[in-house]
Amino acid sequence: MTSFSTKFQLAEGKVKKFNPSRYQHSVKIGEGSYGMVYKAFDSQQKKQVALKKVKLDDKDSKEGLPHYILREISIMSGTSSHKNIIKLQDIFWDEKGFILQMEYADKGDLLRLFTQADGKLSFTQIRNLFREILQGVQMTSSIQSLWYRAPEALLGNSFYSSAVDCWSLGIILHELIHKTPMYPGTCEIDTIIRIFRHQGTPQFDKILNIENYTYITKDFEIKFPKFESSKTFPNQRRDKVPENLLKIVSGMTTIDPMKRMSCQEALEILGEK
């Protein structure tokens, strides 16, 4: 480990030997596939930090820094200037593996915020959270979870455009408002049926570049149920949802990607800061 770490330090100029005496009151706060995360007080910075400890096995030690650590370091280094993304502060090594020191965001647990009390966020909180999501979407390469997948992706279009992200963001905004998924399908076809049952089955020949949708065939168009649009969801809040939020949900979840609301249009509706 020492010889490998020395080589990496010479190549990158970033990795230093970990000094555990620098940190106090270390408490485990999370665990993932590649390591454990601790909260600790950094005596040099005089503030709380997060330490992600990545343990390496013998194979990793012989072959070099694992690709998943390199990827994480690369992404976090490249996004360090964004105000809404956790900053990577330092990288250390010890005899067991590597330690990534990051800023500690004690109020950044959206799930906890979402589920506390009655689970309903105020519309001001929703607007602010969603504005931050819109401003950070260019930092992502894809959103592919089934419930948030755009209809063109569900129907086999492999071309990934910003419109795919916009669909996912509209679904997220609906969930922030109502605390329920918009189209919680069990598989691709169930999800697309839920979408069409709500919005109506589209006229496929009117959608631009429909030839790229590999799952759309003549049989599909003939046999697929012709749903009429219901266009409404029960308001599961006691308070009235602001029109600007409803407009964004509707615009960003338009089936035709060419007619879908963009992130910039949504930011203009919210009032970009």
Coordinates of C-alpha atoms in Angstrom, one line a residue:
M1 CA 0.0 0.0 0.0
T2 CA 2.8 2.4 0.9
S3 CA 4.6 2.0 -2.4
F4 CA 1.4 2.3 -4.4
S5 CA 0.3 5.4 -2.5
T6 CA 3.7 7.0 -3.0
K7 CA 3.4 6.5 -6.7
F8 CA -0.1 7.9 -6.8
Q9 CA 1.0 10.9 -4.7
L10 CA 3.9 11.6 -7.1
A11 CA 1.5 11.4 -10.1
E12 CA -1.3 13.4 -8.7
G13 CA 0.1 15.5 -6.0
K14 CA -3.0 15.0 -3.9
V15 CA -2.8 12.1 -1.6
K16 CA -1.3 12.5 1.9
K17 CA -0.9 10.2 4.8
F18 CA -3.9 10.2 7.0
N19 CA -3.4 11.6 10.5
P20 CA -6.3 10.3 12.8
S21 CA -5.2 12.5 15.7
R22 CA -6.3 15.5 13.6
Y23 CA -10.0 14.5 14.0
Q24 CA -12.2 14.3 17.1
H25 CA -15.6 12.9 18.0
S26 CA -15.8 10.6 15.0
V27 CA -19.3 9.2 14.5
K28 CA -20.4 6.8 11.7
I29 CA -23.3 8.4 9.8
G30 CA -23.5 6.1 6.7
E31 CA -22.4 3.1 4.8
G32 CA -22.3 2.4 1.0
S33 CA -21.0 -0.2 -1.4
Y34 CA -17.5 1.1 -1.3
G35 CA -17.0 2.3 2.2
M36 CA -18.2 4.0 5.4
V37 CA -18.8 7.7 6.1
Y38 CA -18.1 9.4 9.4
K39 CA -18.7 12.8 10.8
A40 CA -15.8 14.2 12.7
F41 CA -14.4 17.5 14.0
D42 CA -11.4 18.7 12.1
S43 CA -9.0 20.4 14.5
Q44 CA -7.2 22.2 11.7
Q45 CA -10.3 23.7 10.1
K46 CA -12.1 24.0 13.4
K47 CA -15.3 22.6 12.0
Q48 CA -17.2 19.4 11.3
V49 CA -16.3 17.4 8.1
A50 CA -17.3 14.2 6.5
L51 CA -14.8 11.4 6.1
K52 CA -15.4 8.6 3.6
K53 CA -13.2 5.6 4.3
V54 CA -12.7 3.3 1.3
K55 CA -11.1 0.0 2.3
L56 CA -9.1 -1.7 -0.5
D57 CA -8.6 -5.4 -0.9
D58 CA -5.3 -7.1 -1.9
K59 CA -6.2 -7.0 -5.6
D60 CA -6.8 -3.2 -5.4
S61 CA -3.5 -2.7 -3.6
K62 CA -1.6 -4.6 -6.3
E63 CA -3.4 -3.2 -9.4
G64 CA -3.6 0.5 -8.3
L65 CA -6.4 2.9 -7.4
P66 CA -9.8 1.3 -8.2
H67 CA -11.8 2.9 -11.1
Y68 CA -14.7 3.7 -8.8
I69 CA -12.5 5.9 -6.5
L70 CA -10.9 7.6 -9.5
R71 CA -14.3 8.3 -10.9
E72 CA -15.6 9.7 -7.6
I73 CA -12.5 11.9 -7.2
S74 CA -12.8 13.1 -10.8
I75 CA -16.4 14.0 -10.6
M76 CA -16.2 15.7 -7.2
S77 CA -13.1 17.7 -8.3
G78 CA -14.8 18.8 -11.5
T79 CA -17.9 20.0 -9.6
S80 CA -16.3 21.7 -6.7
S81 CA -17.2 25.2 -7.9
H82 CA -21.0 24.4 -7.8
K83 CA -22.6 25.9 -4.8
N84 CA -25.1 23.0 -4.5
I85 CA -22.7 20.1 -4.6
I86 CA -20.7 18.8 -1.7
K87 CA -17.0 19.8 -2.0
L88 CA -14.1 17.4 -1.9
Q89 CA -11.6 19.0 0.5
D90 CA -8.7 16.5 0.7
I91 CA -7.6 12.9 -0.1
F92 CA -5.6 10.8 2.3
W93 CA -4.3 7.2 2.5
D94 CA -3.5 4.8 5.3
E95 CA -2.6 1.1 5.5
K96 CA -6.2 0.0 5.0
G97 CA -7.3 2.2 2.1
F98 CA -8.2 5.8 1.2
I99 CA -10.0 8.5 3.0
L100 CA -11.9 11.3 1.2
Q101 CA -12.5 14.4 3.3
M102 CA -15.6 16.3 2.3
E103 CA -17.6 19.2 3.6
Y104 CA -20.3 18.2 6.0
A105 CA -23.8 19.2 5.1
D106 CA -25.9 18.6 8.2
K107 CA -29.1 20.0 6.7
G108 CA -28.8 18.3 3.3
D109 CA -30.8 15.2 3.9
L110 CA -33.8 15.8 1.6
L111 CA -35.4 12.5 2.5
R112 CA -35.4 13.3 6.2
L113 CA -36.9 16.7 5.5
F114 CA -39.4 15.1 3.2
T115 CA -40.6 12.6 5.8
Q116 CA -40.5 14.6 9.0
A117 CA -43.7 16.0 10.6
D118 CA -46.6 15.5 8.1
G119 CA -44.2 15.1 5.2
K120 CA -45.5 18.1 3.3
L121 CA -43.0 20.7 2.2
S122 CA -44.1 24.3 2.0
F123 CA -44.4 25.7 -1.5
T124 CA -41.5 28.1 -0.7
Q125 CA -39.3 25.1 0.2
I126 CA -40.5 23.3 -3.0
R127 CA -39.7 26.3 -5.2
N128 CA -36.2 26.7 -3.7
L129 CA -35.4 23.0 -3.8
F130 CA -36.6 22.6 -7.4
R131 CA -34.7 25.7 -8.5
E132 CA -31.5 24.2 -7.2
I133 CA -32.3 20.9 -9.0
L134 CA -32.8 22.8 -12.2
Q135 CA -29.6 24.7 -11.9
G136 CA -27.6 21.4 -11.2
V137 CA -29.1 19.2 -13.9
Q138 CA -26.3 19.9 -16.3
M139 CA -24.0 18.1 -13.8
T140 CA -25.8 14.8 -14.5
S141 CA -25.4 12.4 -17.4
S142 CA -28.6 10.6 -17.1
I143 CA -31.7 9.9 -15.0
Q144 CA -32.8 6.3 -15.7
S145 CA -34.9 5.1 -12.7
L146 CA -38.1 3.6 -14.1
W147 CA -40.6 5.9 -12.4
Y148 CA -38.7 9.0 -13.7
R149 CA -38.0 7.7 -17.2
A150 CA -39.3 9.7 -20.2
P151 CA -41.8 8.1 -22.5
E152 CA -39.4 8.2 -25.5
A153 CA -36.8 6.3 -23.5
L154 CA -39.5 3.8 -22.4
L155 CA -40.4 3.3 -26.1
G156 CA -36.9 2.5 -27.2
N157 CA -35.4 5.9 -28.3
S158 CA -31.7 5.6 -27.4
F159 CA -31.0 9.3 -28.2
Y160 CA -30.5 11.0 -24.9
S161 CA -31.4 14.7 -25.0
S162 CA -32.0 17.3 -22.3
A163 CA -35.7 16.7 -22.8
V164 CA -35.3 13.3 -21.1
D165 CA -33.9 15.1 -18.0
C166 CA -36.8 17.7 -18.1
W167 CA -39.4 14.9 -18.0
S168 CA -37.7 13.4 -14.9
L169 CA -37.6 16.8 -13.3
G170 CA -41.3 17.3 -13.9
I171 CA -42.0 14.0 -12.2
I172 CA -39.8 15.0 -9.2
L173 CA -41.6 18.3 -8.8
H174 CA -45.0 16.5 -8.8
E175 CA -43.6 14.1 -6.1
L176 CA -42.3 17.1 -4.0
I177 CA -45.7 18.7 -4.1
H178 CA -47.9 15.6 -3.5
K179 CA -45.5 13.2 -1.8
T180 CA -46.6 10.4 -4.2
P181 CA -44.9 9.1 -7.4
M182 CA -46.6 10.4 -10.6
Y183 CA -46.3 7.1 -12.6
P184 CA -45.2 4.3 -10.3
G185 CA -45.0 1.6 -12.9
T186 CA -43.9 -2.0 -12.2
C187 CA -42.2 -2.3 -15.6
E188 CA -41.7 -0.3 -18.8
I189 CA -45.0 -1.2 -20.4
D190 CA -46.9 -0.6 -17.1
T191 CA -45.3 2.8 -16.8
I192 CA -46.1 3.9 -20.3
I193 CA -49.7 2.7 -19.9
R194 CA -50.0 4.8 -16.8
I195 CA -48.6 7.8 -18.7
F196 CA -51.0 7.4 -21.6
R197 CA -54.0 6.6 -19.4
H198 CA -53.4 10.0 -17.7
Q199 CA -52.4 12.1 -20.7
G200 CA -54.1 10.2 -23.5
T201 CA -52.6 8.0 -26.1
P202 CA -50.7 10.3 -28.5
Q203 CA -50.9 10.3 -32.2
F204 CA -47.6 8.6 -32.9
D205 CA -47.3 9.9 -36.4
K206 CA -47.4 13.5 -35.1
I207 CA -44.3 13.0 -32.9
L208 CA -41.0 14.1 -34.5
N209 CA -38.3 11.4 -35.1
I210 CA -40.8 8.7 -34.2
E211 CA -38.8 6.4 -36.4
N212 CA -36.1 6.3 -33.7
Y213 CA -38.6 4.7 -31.2
T214 CA -37.6 1.1 -31.7
Y215 CA -40.6 -0.3 -29.8
I216 CA -43.2 1.6 -32.0
T217 CA -44.4 -0.7 -34.7
K218 CA -47.6 -0.7 -36.8
D219 CA -49.0 -3.5 -34.6
F220 CA -48.1 -1.4 -31.5
E221 CA -50.1 1.5 -32.8
I222 CA -53.1 -0.6 -33.8
K223 CA -53.2 -2.7 -30.7
F224 CA -52.3 -0.2 -28.0
P225 CA -55.3 1.1 -26.1
K226 CA -56.6 4.5 -27.1
F227 CA -56.9 6.4 -23.8
E228 CA -58.5 9.8 -23.5
S229 CA -56.7 12.4 -21.5
S230 CA -57.8 12.8 -17.9
K231 CA -55.1 15.6 -17.3
T232 CA -55.9 15.8 -13.6
F233 CA -54.4 14.4 -10.4
P234 CA -56.2 14.6 -7.1
N235 CA -54.8 17.4 -5.0
Q236 CA -53.4 15.6 -2.0
R237 CA -52.7 18.8 -0.1
R238 CA -55.1 20.8 1.9
D239 CA -53.6 24.0 0.5
K240 CA -54.0 25.2 -3.1
V241 CA -51.0 24.4 -5.3
P242 CA -49.6 27.6 -6.9
E243 CA -50.3 27.8 -10.7
N244 CA -46.7 28.3 -11.6
L245 CA -45.7 24.9 -10.1
L246 CA -48.6 23.2 -11.8
K247 CA -47.6 24.8 -15.1
I248 CA -44.1 23.5 -14.7
V249 CA -45.2 20.0 -13.9
S250 CA -47.6 20.0 -16.9
G251 CA -45.0 21.5 -19.2
M252 CA -42.1 19.2 -18.2
T253 CA -44.2 16.1 -18.5
T254 CA -45.4 16.7 -22.0
I255 CA -45.2 13.4 -24.0
D256 CA -43.7 14.9 -27.1
P257 CA -40.1 15.8 -26.2
M258 CA -40.0 18.6 -28.9
K259 CA -42.8 20.4 -27.1
R260 CA -41.6 19.7 -23.5
M261 CA -40.7 22.7 -21.3
S262 CA -37.0 23.3 -20.9
C263 CA -35.0 23.9 -17.6
Q264 CA -34.5 27.5 -18.6
E265 CA -38.2 28.0 -19.2
A266 CA -39.0 26.5 -15.8
L267 CA -36.4 28.7 -14.1
E268 CA -37.9 31.8 -15.8
I269 CA -41.3 30.8 -14.4
L270 CA -39.8 30.4 -10.9
G271 CA -37.7 33.5 -11.1
E272 CA -34.1 32.5 -11.5
K273 CA -31.7 33.6 -8.8

